[in-house]
């Protein structure tokens, strides 16, 4: 079994540039704070999988990131041992392809995971790693919104990332179409959800507070940083009212 890189496609959090579709209800600094928590929690799950003796083969945690120059800040959110690979310029498809191609230079397989799924279960990642190790195919975890939560490859196939309308409900189907065009087998692992908009944030809170949607295929991973962040934010108005204050932004939780 070969070594598989699990790379998080991420943007180093900054107010006004991170999770902007969550504002409102979140303020820009809160959007950056929760983005940092998502990266902390997802990388924690990947790091545990890499250290898990029961994991399939060797797993290496990576961050495929932007912007260049933010490495120190990003590393502070990641477990020890994560590898950094800067994103290239271009549309999202170009950045995905170069992430795959770059990590395949030093690994036998690659999973690229979005940074918007802090409770992504390790069982889904394990299944995807095993599928990538099985041969030349494309591994997909469909997202509830019509995209995909992860994509896995053992060889670079640029066509999979071409002529896709990114951030739309057609991404998963269009990727299936591209795979069919080039005769590439598709392996689908259980799907999950992204936290992009206010409705997704409510779904996340329901999951973290113990009432996950029935549509989820399994129990999600623990997301301690995200849970602490949301608890602190939800309590802030009560504290502010008691002080007669308008409230300060909640900082990312270590």
CSV table of C-alpha atoms in Angstrom, one decimal:
chain,number,residue,atom,x,y,z
A,1,UNK,CA,0.0,0.0,0.0
A,2,UNK,CA,1.4,3.4,-1.0
A,3,UNK,CA,1.6,6.7,0.8
A,4,UNK,CA,-1.4,8.9,0.5
A,5,UNK,CA,-1.4,12.7,1.0
A,6,UNK,CA,-4.6,14.2,2.5
A,7,UNK,CA,-4.5,17.8,1.5
A,8,UNK,CA,-6.8,20.5,2.8
A,9,UNK,CA,-7.6,23.1,0.2
A,10,UNK,CA,-7.6,26.2,2.4
A,11,UNK,CA,-7.1,30.0,2.6
A,12,UNK,CA,-5.3,31.3,5.6
A,13,UNK,CA,-8.0,33.0,7.6
A,14,UNK,CA,-8.3,36.8,7.5
A,15,UNK,CA,-11.3,39.1,8.1
A,16,UNK,CA,-13.1,40.1,4.9
A,17,UNK,CA,-11.5,37.2,3.0
A,18,UNK,CA,-12.7,34.1,4.8
A,19,UNK,CA,-16.1,32.4,4.8
A,20,UNK,CA,-17.7,35.7,3.5
A,21,UNK,CA,-21.0,33.9,2.7
A,22,UNK,CA,-21.5,33.4,6.5
A,23,UNK,CA,-21.8,37.2,6.9
A,24,UNK,CA,-24.5,37.6,8.1
A,25,UNK,CA,-25.1,36.2,10.6
A,26,UNK,CA,-21.4,36.3,11.5
A,27,UNK,CA,-19.2,39.4,11.5
A,28,UNK,CA,-16.1,39.4,9.2
A,29,UNK,CA,-13.8,38.8,12.2
A,30,UNK,CA,-16.0,35.9,13.3
A,31,UNK,CA,-15.9,34.5,9.8
A,32,UNK,CA,-12.1,34.4,10.0
A,33,UNK,CA,-12.3,33.0,13.5
A,34,UNK,CA,-14.6,30.1,12.6
A,35,UNK,CA,-12.6,29.4,9.5
A,36,UNK,CA,-9.5,29.0,11.7
A,37,UNK,CA,-11.5,26.5,13.8
A,38,UNK,CA,-12.6,24.5,10.8
A,39,UNK,CA,-9.0,24.1,9.7
A,40,UNK,CA,-7.9,23.2,13.3
A,41,UNK,CA,-10.6,20.5,13.6
A,42,UNK,CA,-10.3,19.0,10.1
A,43,UNK,CA,-6.5,18.9,10.3
A,44,UNK,CA,-6.8,17.3,13.8
A,45,UNK,CA,-8.9,14.5,12.3
A,46,UNK,CA,-6.4,14.0,9.5
A,47,UNK,CA,-3.5,14.1,11.9
A,48,UNK,CA,-5.1,11.4,14.1
A,49,UNK,CA,-5.7,9.2,11.0
A,50,UNK,CA,-2.0,9.6,10.1
A,51,UNK,CA,-1.0,8.5,13.5
A,52,UNK,CA,-3.5,5.7,13.8
A,53,UNK,CA,-2.0,2.3,13.5
A,54,UNK,CA,-5.3,1.0,12.2
A,55,UNK,CA,-5.3,3.5,9.3
A,56,UNK,CA,-4.8,2.0,5.8
A,57,UNK,CA,-1.2,2.5,4.8
A,58,UNK,CA,0.8,5.7,5.3
A,59,UNK,CA,-1.2,8.9,5.5
A,60,UNK,CA,0.5,12.3,5.4
A,61,UNK,CA,-1.4,15.5,6.3
A,62,UNK,CA,-1.0,18.5,4.0
A,63,UNK,CA,-2.4,22.0,3.5
A,64,UNK,CA,-2.7,23.3,-0.1
A,65,UNK,CA,-2.9,26.9,0.8
A,66,UNK,CA,-3.1,30.6,-0.2
A,67,UNK,CA,-1.8,33.2,0.1
A,68,UNK,CA,2.0,32.8,0.0
A,69,UNK,CA,3.5,34.6,2.9
A,70,UNK,CA,1.0,33.3,5.4
A,71,UNK,CA,2.8,30.1,6.3
A,72,UNK,CA,3.6,31.0,10.0
A,73,UNK,CA,-0.1,31.8,10.7
A,74,UNK,CA,-1.3,28.7,8.9
A,75,UNK,CA,1.2,26.4,10.7
A,76,UNK,CA,-0.1,27.6,14.0
A,77,UNK,CA,-3.5,26.0,13.1
A,78,UNK,CA,-2.1,22.6,12.0
A,79,UNK,CA,-0.8,19.6,13.8
A,80,UNK,CA,3.0,19.0,13.8
A,81,UNK,CA,4.2,17.3,10.7
A,82,UNK,CA,1.8,18.8,8.2
A,83,UNK,CA,3.3,19.6,4.8
A,84,UNK,CA,2.6,22.9,3.0
A,85,UNK,CA,2.0,23.3,-0.7
A,86,UNK,CA,1.1,26.8,-2.1
A,87,UNK,CA,-1.7,27.0,-4.5
A,88,UNK,CA,-1.1,28.3,-8.0
A,89,UNK,CA,-2.9,31.2,-9.7
A,90,UNK,CA,-6.0,30.4,-11.7
A,91,UNK,CA,-9.6,29.2,-11.2
A,92,UNK,CA,-10.5,26.6,-8.7
A,93,UNK,CA,-10.1,23.8,-11.1
A,94,UNK,CA,-6.6,24.8,-12.0
A,95,UNK,CA,-5.7,25.0,-8.3
A,96,UNK,CA,-7.2,21.6,-7.6
A,97,UNK,CA,-5.3,20.0,-10.5
A,98,UNK,CA,-2.0,21.5,-9.5
A,99,UNK,CA,-2.6,20.4,-5.9
A,100,UNK,CA,-3.1,16.9,-7.1
A,101,UNK,CA,-0.2,17.0,-9.5
A,102,UNK,CA,2.2,18.6,-7.0
A,103,UNK,CA,1.4,16.1,-4.2
A,104,UNK,CA,1.7,13.1,-6.5
A,105,UNK,CA,5.3,14.1,-7.1
A,106,UNK,CA,6.1,12.7,-3.6
A,107,UNK,CA,3.1,10.5,-2.8
A,108,UNK,CA,1.4,7.5,-4.4
A,109,UNK,CA,-2.1,8.9,-4.0
A,110,UNK,CA,-3.8,12.2,-3.1
A,111,UNK,CA,-7.1,13.2,-1.4
A,112,UNK,CA,-8.0,16.9,-1.6
A,113,UNK,CA,-10.5,17.9,1.0
A,114,UNK,CA,-12.4,21.2,1.3
A,115,UNK,CA,-11.7,23.2,4.5
A,116,UNK,CA,-15.5,23.7,5.1
A,117,UNK,CA,-16.3,20.4,6.7
A,118,UNK,CA,-15.0,20.4,10.3
A,119,UNK,CA,-16.9,17.3,11.3
A,120,UNK,CA,-15.9,15.2,8.3
A,121,UNK,CA,-15.8,11.6,9.8
A,122,UNK,CA,-12.5,9.7,9.7
A,123,UNK,CA,-14.4,6.7,8.3
A,124,UNK,CA,-15.0,8.6,5.1
A,125,UNK,CA,-11.4,9.5,4.8
A,126,UNK,CA,-10.3,5.9,5.5
A,127,UNK,CA,-12.6,4.6,2.8
A,128,UNK,CA,-11.3,7.2,0.4
A,129,UNK,CA,-7.7,6.3,1.1
A,130,UNK,CA,-8.4,2.6,0.5
A,131,UNK,CA,-10.1,3.4,-2.8
A,132,UNK,CA,-7.3,5.6,-4.0
A,133,UNK,CA,-4.8,2.8,-3.2
A,134,UNK,CA,-6.8,0.3,-5.2
A,135,UNK,CA,-5.8,1.7,-8.6
A,136,UNK,CA,-6.3,4.4,-11.2
A,137,UNK,CA,-9.7,5.8,-10.5
A,138,UNK,CA,-11.3,8.9,-9.2
A,139,UNK,CA,-12.7,8.9,-5.6
A,140,UNK,CA,-15.5,11.3,-4.7
A,141,UNK,CA,-17.5,12.1,-1.6
A,142,UNK,CA,-20.6,14.0,-2.7
A,143,UNK,CA,-21.6,17.0,-0.8
A,144,UNK,CA,-25.2,17.8,0.1
A,145,UNK,CA,-25.1,21.0,-2.0
A,146,UNK,CA,-24.2,19.2,-5.3
A,147,UNK,CA,-20.4,19.6,-5.1
A,148,UNK,CA,-18.0,17.2,-3.5
A,149,UNK,CA,-16.4,17.1,-0.1
A,150,UNK,CA,-13.2,15.4,-1.3
A,151,UNK,CA,-11.7,14.1,-4.5
A,152,UNK,CA,-9.0,11.4,-4.7
A,153,UNK,CA,-6.6,10.3,-7.4
A,154,UNK,CA,-3.5,8.2,-7.8
A,155,UNK,CA,-2.7,9.8,-11.2
A,156,UNK,CA,-3.2,13.4,-12.4
A,157,UNK,CA,-6.2,13.7,-14.7
A,158,UNK,CA,-6.5,17.3,-15.8
A,159,UNK,CA,-9.8,16.7,-17.7
A,160,UNK,CA,-11.6,16.1,-14.4
A,161,UNK,CA,-11.2,19.8,-13.5
A,162,UNK,CA,-12.0,21.4,-16.8
A,163,UNK,CA,-15.2,23.1,-17.8
A,164,UNK,CA,-16.7,22.9,-14.3
A,165,UNK,CA,-18.9,25.7,-13.0
A,166,UNK,CA,-17.4,25.8,-9.5
A,167,UNK,CA,-19.6,26.6,-6.4
A,168,UNK,CA,-22.7,25.4,-8.2
A,169,UNK,CA,-25.0,22.4,-7.6
A,170,UNK,CA,-23.7,20.8,-10.8
A,171,UNK,CA,-20.0,20.2,-9.8
A,172,UNK,CA,-20.4,16.5,-8.7
A,173,UNK,CA,-22.4,15.5,-11.8
A,174,UNK,CA,-20.0,17.4,-14.2
A,175,UNK,CA,-17.1,15.6,-12.6
A,176,UNK,CA,-18.8,12.3,-13.2
A,177,UNK,CA,-19.3,13.4,-16.9
A,178,UNK,CA,-15.6,14.2,-17.2
A,179,UNK,CA,-14.6,10.9,-15.8
A,180,UNK,CA,-16.9,9.1,-18.2
A,181,UNK,CA,-15.4,11.0,-21.1
A,182,UNK,CA,-11.9,9.7,-20.3
A,183,UNK,CA,-13.0,6.2,-19.2
A,184,UNK,CA,-11.9,6.7,-15.6
A,185,UNK,CA,-13.6,4.5,-13.1
A,186,UNK,CA,-15.4,6.3,-10.3
A,187,UNK,CA,-15.5,5.2,-6.6
A,188,UNK,CA,-18.1,7.0,-4.5
A,189,UNK,CA,-17.6,7.0,-0.7
A,190,UNK,CA,-20.2,8.4,1.7
A,191,UNK,CA,-21.0,12.1,1.4
A,192,UNK,CA,-21.0,14.9,3.9
A,193,UNK,CA,-21.8,18.6,4.0
A,194,UNK,CA,-20.0,21.9,3.6
A,195,UNK,CA,-20.6,24.9,5.9
A,196,UNK,CA,-20.9,27.8,3.4
A,197,UNK,CA,-24.1,29.7,4.3
A,198,UNK,CA,-26.3,30.5,7.3
A,199,UNK,CA,-28.4,27.3,6.8
A,200,UNK,CA,-25.3,25.2,6.9
A,201,UNK,CA,-24.2,26.9,10.1
A,202,UNK,CA,-27.5,25.9,11.7
A,203,UNK,CA,-27.0,22.3,10.5
A,204,UNK,CA,-23.5,22.3,12.1
A,205,UNK,CA,-24.8,23.7,15.4
A,206,UNK,CA,-27.6,21.0,15.4
A,207,UNK,CA,-24.9,18.3,14.9
A,208,UNK,CA,-22.6,19.7,17.5
A,209,UNK,CA,-25.4,20.1,20.0
A,210,UNK,CA,-26.4,16.4,19.6
A,211,UNK,CA,-29.2,16.5,17.1
A,212,UNK,CA,-27.6,15.8,13.7
A,213,UNK,CA,-29.7,15.8,10.5
A,214,UNK,CA,-31.1,12.3,9.7
A,215,UNK,CA,-29.6,12.7,6.2
A,216,UNK,CA,-26.0,12.3,7.6
A,217,UNK,CA,-24.7,8.7,6.9
A,218,UNK,CA,-22.8,8.4,10.2
A,219,UNK,CA,-21.6,10.2,13.3
A,220,UNK,CA,-19.4,13.1,12.6
A,221,UNK,CA,-15.9,13.7,13.9
A,222,UNK,CA,-15.3,15.7,17.0
A,223,UNK,CA,-14.8,19.4,16.3
A,224,UNK,CA,-13.7,20.8,19.6
A,225,UNK,CA,-12.3,24.1,18.4
A,226,UNK,CA,-15.5,24.9,16.4
A,227,UNK,CA,-17.7,23.8,19.3
A,228,UNK,CA,-15.9,26.1,21.7
A,229,UNK,CA,-16.0,29.0,19.2
A,230,UNK,CA,-19.8,28.6,18.7
A,231,UNK,CA,-20.5,28.2,22.4
A,232,UNK,CA,-18.5,31.4,23.2
A,233,UNK,CA,-20.3,33.3,20.4
A,234,UNK,CA,-23.7,32.2,21.5
A,235,UNK,CA,-23.0,33.2,25.1
A,236,UNK,CA,-21.5,36.6,24.1
A,237,UNK,CA,-24.9,38.5,23.8
A,238,UNK,CA,-25.8,37.5,27.3
A,239,UNK,CA,-22.5,38.7,28.7
A,240,UNK,CA,-22.7,41.9,26.6
A,241,UNK,CA,-26.3,42.7,27.9
A,242,UNK,CA,-25.1,42.2,31.5
A,243,UNK,CA,-22.3,44.6,30.9
A,244,UNK,CA,-24.3,47.1,28.8
A,245,UNK,CA,-21.7,46.6,26.1
A,246,UNK,CA,-22.1,46.1,22.3
A,247,UNK,CA,-19.7,43.2,22.6
A,248,UNK,CA,-16.3,42.4,21.2
A,249,UNK,CA,-15.4,39.9,18.5
A,250,UNK,CA,-14.7,36.3,19.6
A,251,UNK,CA,-11.1,35.3,18.9
A,252,UNK,CA,-10.2,32.0,17.4
A,253,UNK,CA,-9.8,29.3,20.0
A,254,UNK,CA,-6.5,27.4,20.3
